[in-house]
Amino acid sequence: MFLVTGATGTAGGEVVRALSGRPVRALVRRADVAVPGAQAVVGDLNDPGSLATAFDGVSAVFLLSGYADMPGLLARARKAGVQRVVLLSGGSAALEDLDNAVSRYMTLSERAVRESGLDWTLLRPRAFMSNALRWLPQLRAGDSVRVQYPRVRTACVDPRDIAAVAVRALGGGHEGRTYELTGPEPLLPAEQVAVLARVLGRDLRAVELSDEETRAEMAQSMPPAYVDAFARFYADGTLDEATVHPDVAEVTGRPPRTFGQWARDHACVFR
Ligand SMILES: NC(=O)c1ccc[n+]([C@@H]2O[C@H](COP(=O)([O-])OP(=O)(O)OC[C@H]3O[C@@H](n4cnc5c(N)ncnc54)[C@H](OP(=O)(O)O)[C@@H]3O)[C@@H](O)[C@H]2O)c1
């Protein structure tokens, strides 16, 4: 039995779909939430004591980073008989910058996993291609798309490719490995908008925000510590998200999906 956390979200949802046909349990926070293709079990990652039922009979866990007591959570998992954990962190874990709120939670989560006594695999995806869904309200309102940190290229990755790697790691044979998960090409935000324009057959225009405008826009949807963290990554340039890594292809045996593929497969959401 596999346990997938974050199963109602983007990455975990793709992991559940990729595990189709296998016994899967999905951690949910509310009893009225169903996850197609999985047995839902209620628990809260911020409360390791709530996870006993979720871990029962589980061999491997797909785990999100950044919860209140990651060492305690992992100790519970081990005690319950879990053998393996596949942790979703991110590229900024490599910075080990404990003064940066995002790098901090990823670094500390990775450390907790390494020290857990469980078999582990670390997944460090770069920006998800699905982050483009944030532009939906603007695309519904018109043809202009305000783009944040317009000079920053990211080798953004399709969440389905994250899931494809996760499923292989959950099955074993990838113990002690850290995978840098990227798409096949580094793209500027405006280049992503141009791809969307072609796919949707629309005359879209990217409006490039200054760093200050970006900060102000981000502050509307995230805590100040995260706004600062992203400013350090992208305005100060502490994080390289542009380098393309071979890991998706090496693990899955096929090239990572392009942003064009992601956009075509999600075009109906934008229409
Ligand atoms: N987006 C990116 O570009 C990016 C890049 C690199 C790494 N990452 C990492 O990937 C992670 C997952 O991203 P995502 O886009 O898949 O997230 P998402 O769509 O926002 O989903 C978050 C999931 O976590 C669950 N959750 C939140 N708090 C929980 C708690 N206390 N206990 C149990 N479940 C809880 C949510 O469940 P509910 O339905 O109950 O809310 C939801 O299923 C991010 O948090 C980040 O660490 C993201």
mmCIF file of C-alpha atoms and ligand atoms in Angstrom:
data_model
loop_
_atom_site.group_PDB
_atom_site.id
_atom_site.type_symbol
_atom_site.label_atom_id
_atom_site.label_comp_id
_atom_site.label_asym_id
_atom_site.label_seq_id
_atom_site.Cartn_x
_atom_site.Cartn_y
_atom_site.Cartn_z
ATOM 1 C CA MET A 1 0.000 0.000 0.000
ATOM 2 C CA PHE A 2 1.248 3.491 -0.927
ATOM 3 C CA LEU A 3 0.301 6.602 1.022
ATOM 4 C CA VAL A 4 0.140 9.828 -0.978
ATOM 5 C CA THR A 5 0.097 13.143 0.888
ATOM 6 C CA GLY A 6 -1.105 16.293 -0.844
ATOM 7 C CA ALA A 7 -3.372 14.091 -2.956
ATOM 8 C CA THR A 8 -5.946 16.876 -3.395
ATOM 9 C CA GLY A 9 -3.185 19.147 -4.722
ATOM 10 C CA THR A 10 -1.226 19.382 -7.930
ATOM 11 C CA ALA A 11 1.764 17.095 -7.386
ATOM 12 C CA GLY A 12 0.092 14.564 -5.079
ATOM 13 C CA GLY A 13 -2.919 14.409 -7.396
ATOM 14 C CA GLU A 14 -0.682 13.445 -10.297
ATOM 15 C CA VAL A 15 1.021 10.812 -8.132
ATOM 16 C CA VAL A 16 -2.366 9.231 -7.337
ATOM 17 C CA ARG A 17 -3.239 9.187 -11.059
ATOM 18 C CA ALA A 18 0.159 7.713 -11.938
ATOM 19 C CA LEU A 19 -0.330 4.952 -9.358
ATOM 20 C CA SER A 20 -3.645 3.988 -10.969
ATOM 21 C CA GLY A 21 -4.427 0.290 -10.534
ATOM 22 C CA ARG A 22 -2.237 -0.081 -7.452
ATOM 23 C CA PRO A 23 -3.370 0.082 -3.830
ATOM 24 C CA VAL A 24 -3.235 3.761 -2.872
ATOM 25 C CA ARG A 25 -4.279 5.628 0.213
ATOM 26 C CA ALA A 26 -4.668 9.404 0.037
ATOM 27 C CA LEU A 27 -4.233 11.618 3.079
ATOM 28 C CA VAL A 28 -7.015 14.208 3.310
ATOM 29 C CA ARG A 29 -7.773 16.747 5.982
ATOM 30 C CA ARG A 30 -11.552 16.442 5.942
ATOM 31 C CA ALA A 31 -13.718 13.334 6.101
ATOM 32 C CA ASP A 32 -15.995 14.606 3.308
ATOM 33 C CA VAL A 33 -13.155 14.749 0.750
ATOM 34 C CA ALA A 34 -12.925 11.926 -1.788
ATOM 35 C CA VAL A 35 -9.923 11.205 -4.013
ATOM 36 C CA PRO A 36 -10.800 9.169 -7.123
ATOM 37 C CA GLY A 37 -8.548 6.126 -7.441
ATOM 38 C CA ALA A 38 -7.524 6.111 -3.786
ATOM 39 C CA GLN A 39 -8.842 5.214 -0.365
ATOM 40 C CA ALA A 40 -9.084 8.502 1.516
ATOM 41 C CA VAL A 41 -7.853 8.607 5.108
ATOM 42 C CA VAL A 42 -8.125 11.657 7.352
ATOM 43 C CA GLY A 43 -5.029 13.139 8.988
ATOM 44 C CA ASP A 44 -3.062 16.351 9.365
ATOM 45 C CA LEU A 45 0.636 16.534 8.504
ATOM 46 C CA ASN A 46 1.055 19.186 11.192
ATOM 47 C CA ASP A 47 -0.144 16.673 13.777
ATOM 48 C CA PRO A 48 1.897 13.436 13.564
ATOM 49 C CA GLY A 49 -0.381 11.874 16.188
ATOM 50 C CA SER A 50 -3.261 12.034 13.694
ATOM 51 C CA LEU A 51 -1.459 9.826 11.155
ATOM 52 C CA ALA A 52 -1.533 6.367 12.806
ATOM 53 C CA THR A 53 -4.400 5.051 10.637
ATOM 54 C CA ALA A 54 -2.883 6.599 7.541
ATOM 55 C CA PHE A 55 0.460 4.793 7.991
ATOM 56 C CA ASP A 56 -1.031 1.429 8.929
ATOM 57 C CA GLY A 57 -0.034 -1.243 6.375
ATOM 58 C CA VAL A 58 1.826 1.275 4.187
ATOM 59 C CA SER A 59 5.166 0.364 2.577
ATOM 60 C CA ALA A 60 6.041 3.717 0.995
ATOM 61 C CA VAL A 61 4.935 7.344 1.412
ATOM 62 C CA PHE A 62 4.954 10.244 -1.041
ATOM 63 C CA LEU A 63 5.526 13.112 1.381
ATOM 64 C CA LEU A 64 5.318 16.883 1.059
ATOM 65 C CA SER A 65 7.862 19.101 2.839
ATOM 66 C CA GLY A 66 7.559 21.759 5.475
ATOM 67 C CA TYR A 67 5.217 20.538 8.187
ATOM 68 C CA ALA A 68 5.454 21.288 11.900
ATOM 69 C CA ASP A 69 7.384 18.263 13.159
ATOM 70 C CA MET A 70 8.940 16.378 10.256
ATOM 71 C CA PRO A 71 11.240 14.238 12.499
ATOM 72 C CA GLY A 72 8.243 13.270 14.669
ATOM 73 C CA LEU A 73 6.119 12.495 11.620
ATOM 74 C CA LEU A 74 8.851 10.289 10.130
ATOM 75 C CA ALA A 75 9.399 8.513 13.468
ATOM 76 C CA ARG A 76 5.675 7.664 13.502
ATOM 77 C CA ALA A 77 5.914 6.348 9.979
ATOM 78 C CA ARG A 78 8.873 4.126 10.826
ATOM 79 C CA LYS A 79 7.204 2.820 13.971
ATOM 80 C CA ALA A 80 4.112 1.945 11.930
ATOM 81 C CA GLY A 81 6.247 -0.208 9.596
ATOM 82 C CA VAL A 82 6.705 2.181 6.650
ATOM 83 C CA GLN A 83 9.919 1.286 4.796
ATOM 84 C CA ARG A 84 10.397 4.077 2.292
ATOM 85 C CA VAL A 85 9.724 7.792 1.894
ATOM 86 C CA VAL A 86 9.826 9.832 -1.297
ATOM 87 C CA LEU A 87 10.059 13.493 -0.310
ATOM 88 C CA LEU A 88 8.938 16.354 -2.521
ATOM 89 C CA SER A 89 11.205 19.306 -1.769
ATOM 90 C CA GLY A 90 12.622 21.734 -4.332
ATOM 91 C CA GLY A 91 15.762 23.183 -5.887
ATOM 92 C CA SER A 92 16.322 25.614 -3.017
ATOM 93 C CA ALA A 93 17.017 22.738 -0.623
ATOM 94 C CA ALA A 94 20.490 22.661 -2.174
ATOM 95 C CA LEU A 95 21.146 26.219 -0.925
ATOM 96 C CA GLU A 96 20.730 25.123 2.694
ATOM 97 C CA ASP A 97 19.871 28.764 3.427
ATOM 98 C CA LEU A 98 18.170 28.649 6.808
ATOM 99 C CA ASP A 99 17.536 32.422 6.679
ATOM 100 C CA ASN A 100 15.316 31.942 3.625
ATOM 101 C CA ALA A 101 11.859 30.642 4.622
ATOM 102 C CA VAL A 102 11.419 28.414 1.554
ATOM 103 C CA SER A 103 14.954 27.036 1.447
ATOM 104 C CA ARG A 104 14.696 26.498 5.206
ATOM 105 C CA TYR A 105 11.632 24.283 5.197
ATOM 106 C CA MET A 106 12.936 22.248 2.287
ATOM 107 C CA THR A 107 16.423 21.878 3.819
ATOM 108 C CA LEU A 108 15.069 20.864 7.220
ATOM 109 C CA SER A 109 12.593 18.419 5.676
ATOM 110 C CA GLU A 110 15.357 16.784 3.630
ATOM 111 C CA ARG A 111 17.548 16.529 6.727
ATOM 112 C CA ALA A 112 14.725 14.935 8.712
ATOM 113 C CA VAL A 113 14.204 12.381 5.947
ATOM 114 C CA ARG A 114 17.924 11.560 5.704
ATOM 115 C CA GLU A 115 18.065 11.054 9.459
ATOM 116 C CA SER A 116 14.796 9.118 9.713
ATOM 117 C CA GLY A 117 16.209 5.615 9.367
ATOM 118 C CA LEU A 118 13.766 5.019 6.484
ATOM 119 C CA ASP A 119 14.879 4.372 2.919
ATOM 120 C CA TRP A 120 14.557 7.686 1.112
ATOM 121 C CA THR A 121 14.531 9.419 -2.236
ATOM 122 C CA LEU A 122 14.513 13.212 -2.538
ATOM 123 C CA LEU A 123 12.730 14.955 -5.415
ATOM 124 C CA ARG A 124 13.706 18.541 -6.138
ATOM 125 C CA PRO A 125 11.374 19.875 -8.809
ATOM 126 C CA ARG A 126 11.844 23.330 -10.266
ATOM 127 C CA ALA A 127 8.843 25.612 -10.820
ATOM 128 C CA PHE A 128 5.792 23.612 -11.847
ATOM 129 C CA MET A 129 4.412 24.256 -15.348
ATOM 130 C CA SER A 130 1.012 24.301 -13.695
ATOM 131 C CA ASN A 131 1.936 27.593 -11.996
ATOM 132 C CA ALA A 132 0.679 29.105 -15.273
ATOM 133 C CA LEU A 133 -2.819 28.383 -13.962
ATOM 134 C CA ARG A 134 -2.287 31.430 -11.739
ATOM 135 C CA TRP A 135 -2.826 33.480 -14.895
ATOM 136 C CA LEU A 136 -6.352 32.119 -15.383
ATOM 137 C CA PRO A 137 -8.236 35.088 -13.867
ATOM 138 C CA GLN A 138 -6.251 37.488 -16.068
ATOM 139 C CA LEU A 139 -6.834 35.356 -19.160
ATOM 140 C CA ARG A 140 -10.563 35.356 -18.456
ATOM 141 C CA ALA A 141 -10.504 39.143 -18.129
ATOM 142 C CA GLY A 142 -8.502 39.931 -21.266
ATOM 143 C CA ASP A 143 -5.375 39.315 -23.309
ATOM 144 C CA SER A 144 -2.780 40.877 -20.970
ATOM 145 C CA VAL A 145 -0.832 38.699 -18.554
ATOM 146 C CA ARG A 146 1.201 40.349 -15.807
ATOM 147 C CA VAL A 147 4.373 38.306 -15.384
ATOM 148 C CA GLN A 148 6.455 38.302 -12.193
ATOM 149 C CA TYR A 149 10.264 38.376 -12.260
ATOM 150 C CA PRO A 150 10.213 38.633 -16.070
ATOM 151 C CA ARG A 151 13.999 38.186 -16.540
ATOM 152 C CA VAL A 152 14.140 34.849 -14.706
ATOM 153 C CA ARG A 153 14.283 31.712 -16.818
ATOM 154 C CA THR A 154 12.993 28.506 -15.287
ATOM 155 C CA ALA A 155 13.365 24.983 -16.611
ATOM 156 C CA CYS A 156 9.810 24.426 -15.400
ATOM 157 C CA VAL A 157 8.623 20.866 -15.021
ATOM 158 C CA ASP A 158 5.325 19.145 -15.783
ATOM 159 C CA PRO A 159 3.802 17.774 -12.539
ATOM 160 C CA ARG A 160 3.074 14.554 -14.460
ATOM 161 C CA ASP A 161 6.837 14.095 -14.838
ATOM 162 C CA ILE A 162 7.337 14.664 -11.117
ATOM 163 C CA ALA A 163 4.732 11.963 -10.540
ATOM 164 C CA ALA A 164 6.351 9.603 -13.030
ATOM 165 C CA VAL A 165 9.641 9.838 -11.133
ATOM 166 C CA ALA A 166 7.870 9.592 -7.768
ATOM 167 C CA VAL A 167 6.101 6.383 -8.746
ATOM 168 C CA ARG A 168 9.365 4.732 -9.729
ATOM 169 C CA ALA A 169 10.984 5.842 -6.487
ATOM 170 C CA LEU A 170 8.012 4.608 -4.447
ATOM 171 C CA GLY A 171 8.507 1.187 -6.020
ATOM 172 C CA GLY A 172 12.111 1.001 -4.763
ATOM 173 C CA GLY A 173 15.539 0.917 -6.344
ATOM 174 C CA HIS A 174 16.169 4.664 -5.942
ATOM 175 C CA GLU A 175 17.234 4.705 -2.297
ATOM 176 C CA GLY A 176 19.648 7.456 -1.282
ATOM 177 C CA ARG A 177 19.147 9.335 -4.561
ATOM 178 C CA THR A 178 18.367 13.044 -4.976
ATOM 179 C CA TYR A 179 16.690 13.933 -8.256
ATOM 180 C CA GLU A 180 16.696 17.422 -9.759
ATOM 181 C CA LEU A 181 13.465 17.502 -11.761
ATOM 182 C CA THR A 182 13.265 19.937 -14.665
ATOM 183 C CA GLY A 183 11.573 20.303 -17.980
ATOM 184 C CA PRO A 184 13.581 20.220 -21.215
ATOM 185 C CA GLU A 185 14.159 23.978 -21.667
ATOM 186 C CA PRO A 186 14.584 27.156 -19.611
ATOM 187 C CA LEU A 187 11.779 29.591 -20.426
ATOM 188 C CA LEU A 188 11.152 33.230 -19.585
ATOM 189 C CA PRO A 189 7.648 33.975 -18.301
ATOM 190 C CA ALA A 190 6.911 35.881 -21.526
ATOM 191 C CA GLU A 191 7.955 32.806 -23.542
ATOM 192 C CA GLN A 192 5.444 30.738 -21.574
ATOM 193 C CA VAL A 193 2.771 33.316 -22.385
ATOM 194 C CA ALA A 194 3.741 33.105 -26.059
ATOM 195 C CA VAL A 195 3.353 29.306 -25.995
ATOM 196 C CA LEU A 196 -0.074 29.681 -24.388
ATOM 197 C CA ALA A 197 -1.036 32.242 -27.024
ATOM 198 C CA ARG A 198 -0.187 29.805 -29.837
ATOM 199 C CA VAL A 199 -1.987 26.897 -28.180
ATOM 200 C CA LEU A 200 -5.092 28.944 -27.386
ATOM 201 C CA GLY A 201 -5.062 30.852 -30.671
ATOM 202 C CA ARG A 202 -5.136 34.143 -28.803
ATOM 203 C CA ASP A 203 -3.173 37.363 -29.124
ATOM 204 C CA LEU A 204 -1.782 37.366 -25.588
ATOM 205 C CA ARG A 205 0.596 40.046 -24.334
ATOM 206 C CA ALA A 206 3.008 39.653 -21.415
ATOM 207 C CA VAL A 207 3.187 42.733 -19.187
ATOM 208 C CA GLU A 208 6.504 42.623 -17.351
ATOM 209 C CA LEU A 209 6.330 43.632 -13.678
ATOM 210 C CA SER A 210 9.220 45.332 -11.920
ATOM 211 C CA ASP A 211 10.692 43.594 -8.875
ATOM 212 C CA GLU A 212 8.735 45.994 -6.637
ATOM 213 C CA GLU A 213 5.483 45.311 -8.510
ATOM 214 C CA THR A 214 6.180 41.591 -8.292
ATOM 215 C CA ARG A 215 6.676 41.794 -4.533
ATOM 216 C CA ALA A 216 3.453 43.753 -4.092
ATOM 217 C CA GLU A 217 1.493 41.258 -6.191
ATOM 218 C CA MET A 218 2.962 38.243 -4.365
ATOM 219 C CA ALA A 219 2.168 39.860 -0.995
ATOM 220 C CA GLN A 220 -1.529 39.547 -1.840
ATOM 221 C CA SER A 221 -1.344 35.750 -1.822
ATOM 222 C CA MET A 222 1.518 34.659 0.455
ATOM 223 C CA PRO A 223 3.105 35.479 3.826
ATOM 224 C CA PRO A 224 5.835 38.150 3.929
ATOM 225 C CA ALA A 225 8.574 35.587 4.689
ATOM 226 C CA TYR A 226 7.800 33.799 1.402
ATOM 227 C CA VAL A 227 7.661 37.073 -0.529
ATOM 228 C CA ASP A 228 11.169 37.785 0.815
ATOM 229 C CA ALA A 229 12.305 34.256 0.012
ATOM 230 C CA PHE A 230 11.275 34.537 -3.638
ATOM 231 C CA ALA A 231 12.821 38.013 -3.880
ATOM 232 C CA ARG A 232 16.118 36.526 -2.768
ATOM 233 C CA PHE A 233 15.822 33.676 -5.240
ATOM 234 C CA TYR A 234 14.769 35.732 -8.245
ATOM 235 C CA ALA A 235 15.652 39.414 -7.688
ATOM 236 C CA ASP A 236 18.972 38.722 -5.930
ATOM 237 C CA GLY A 237 19.606 35.667 -8.108
ATOM 238 C CA THR A 238 20.508 33.193 -5.355
ATOM 239 C CA LEU A 239 18.633 30.328 -7.036
ATOM 240 C CA ASP A 240 19.392 28.884 -10.457
ATOM 241 C CA GLU A 241 16.188 27.451 -11.881
ATOM 242 C CA ALA A 242 17.354 27.609 -15.495
ATOM 243 C CA THR A 243 19.726 24.650 -15.658
ATOM 244 C CA VAL A 244 18.189 21.624 -17.371
ATOM 245 C CA HIS A 245 18.920 18.348 -15.596
ATOM 246 C CA PRO A 246 18.779 14.862 -17.158
ATOM 247 C CA ASP A 247 17.124 13.176 -14.155
ATOM 248 C CA VAL A 248 13.538 12.895 -15.467
ATOM 249 C CA ALA A 249 14.764 11.202 -18.639
ATOM 250 C CA GLU A 250 17.222 8.988 -16.778
ATOM 251 C CA VAL A 251 14.619 7.738 -14.306
ATOM 252 C CA THR A 252 11.627 7.429 -16.642
ATOM 253 C CA GLY A 253 13.411 6.472 -19.871
ATOM 254 C CA ARG A 254 11.763 9.272 -21.877
ATOM 255 C CA PRO A 255 12.317 13.012 -22.245
ATOM 256 C CA PRO A 256 10.490 15.414 -19.946
ATOM 257 C CA ARG A 257 7.359 17.014 -21.357
ATOM 258 C CA THR A 258 7.626 20.496 -22.865
ATOM 259 C CA PHE A 259 5.607 23.492 -21.722
ATOM 260 C CA GLY A 260 3.834 23.272 -25.088
ATOM 261 C CA GLN A 261 2.694 19.734 -24.267
ATOM 262 C CA TRP A 262 1.509 20.843 -20.846
ATOM 263 C CA ALA A 263 -0.357 23.798 -22.381
ATOM 264 C CA ARG A 264 -2.035 21.663 -25.076
ATOM 265 C CA ASP A 265 -3.113 19.074 -22.514
ATOM 266 C CA HIS A 266 -4.587 21.784 -20.277
ATOM 267 C CA ALA A 267 -5.956 24.070 -23.002
ATOM 268 C CA CYS A 268 -9.543 23.220 -22.056
ATOM 269 C CA VAL A 269 -8.958 24.706 -18.599
ATOM 270 C CA PHE A 270 -7.963 28.027 -20.173
ATOM 271 C CA ARG A 271 -10.912 28.145 -22.605
HETATM 272 N N1 LIG B 1 4.629 25.032 -7.297
HETATM 273 C C1 LIG B 1 5.914 24.986 -7.534
HETATM 274 O O1 LIG B 1 6.403 25.596 -8.492
HETATM 275 C C2 LIG B 1 6.831 24.162 -6.651
HETATM 276 C C3 LIG B 1 8.173 24.060 -7.005
HETATM 277 C C4 LIG B 1 9.016 23.282 -6.207
HETATM 278 C C5 LIG B 1 8.506 22.636 -5.085
HETATM 279 N N2 LIG B 1 7.195 22.764 -4.769
HETATM 280 C C6 LIG B 1 6.701 22.050 -3.564
HETATM 281 O O2 LIG B 1 5.629 21.228 -3.935
HETATM 282 C C7 LIG B 1 4.674 21.269 -2.894
HETATM 283 C C8 LIG B 1 3.336 20.792 -3.401
HETATM 284 O O3 LIG B 1 2.904 21.679 -4.385
HETATM 285 P P1 LIG B 1 1.447 21.523 -4.996
HETATM 286 O O4 LIG B 1 1.348 22.562 -6.059
HETATM 287 O O5 LIG B 1 1.164 20.116 -5.323
HETATM 288 O O6 LIG B 1 0.583 21.994 -3.748
HETATM 289 P P2 LIG B 1 -0.971 22.299 -3.699
HETATM 290 O O7 LIG B 1 -1.614 22.038 -5.016
HETATM 291 O O8 LIG B 1 -1.141 23.628 -3.053
HETATM 292 O O9 LIG B 1 -1.484 21.186 -2.688
HETATM 293 C C9 LIG B 1 -1.104 21.163 -1.351
HETATM 294 C C10 LIG B 1 -1.607 19.851 -0.786
HETATM 295 O O10 LIG B 1 -1.135 19.703 0.557
HETATM 296 C C11 LIG B 1 -2.252 19.400 1.387
HETATM 297 N N3 LIG B 1 -2.007 19.928 2.721
HETATM 298 C C12 LIG B 1 -1.721 21.193 3.064
HETATM 299 N N4 LIG B 1 -1.553 21.278 4.394
HETATM 300 C C13 LIG B 1 -1.731 20.032 4.897
HETATM 301 C C14 LIG B 1 -1.714 19.486 6.194
HETATM 302 N N5 LIG B 1 -1.451 20.231 7.270
HETATM 303 N N6 LIG B 1 -1.932 18.155 6.338
HETATM 304 C C15 LIG B 1 -2.210 17.374 5.255
HETATM 305 N N7 LIG B 1 -2.249 17.841 3.998
HETATM 306 C C16 LIG B 1 -2.017 19.157 3.824
HETATM 307 C C17 LIG B 1 -3.433 20.085 0.720
HETATM 308 O O11 LIG B 1 -4.611 19.486 1.180
HETATM 309 P P3 LIG B 1 -5.990 20.292 1.322
HETATM 310 O O12 LIG B 1 -6.798 19.910 0.107
HETATM 311 O O13 LIG B 1 -6.576 19.766 2.584
HETATM 312 O O14 LIG B 1 -5.677 21.762 1.381
HETATM 313 C C18 LIG B 1 -3.119 19.757 -0.747
HETATM 314 O O15 LIG B 1 -3.495 18.437 -1.070
HETATM 315 C C19 LIG B 1 4.734 22.735 -2.441
HETATM 316 O O16 LIG B 1 4.179 22.891 -1.156
HETATM 317 C C20 LIG B 1 6.211 22.996 -2.478
HETATM 318 O O17 LIG B 1 6.765 22.568 -1.237
HETATM 319 C C21 LIG B 1 6.342 23.502 -5.526
#
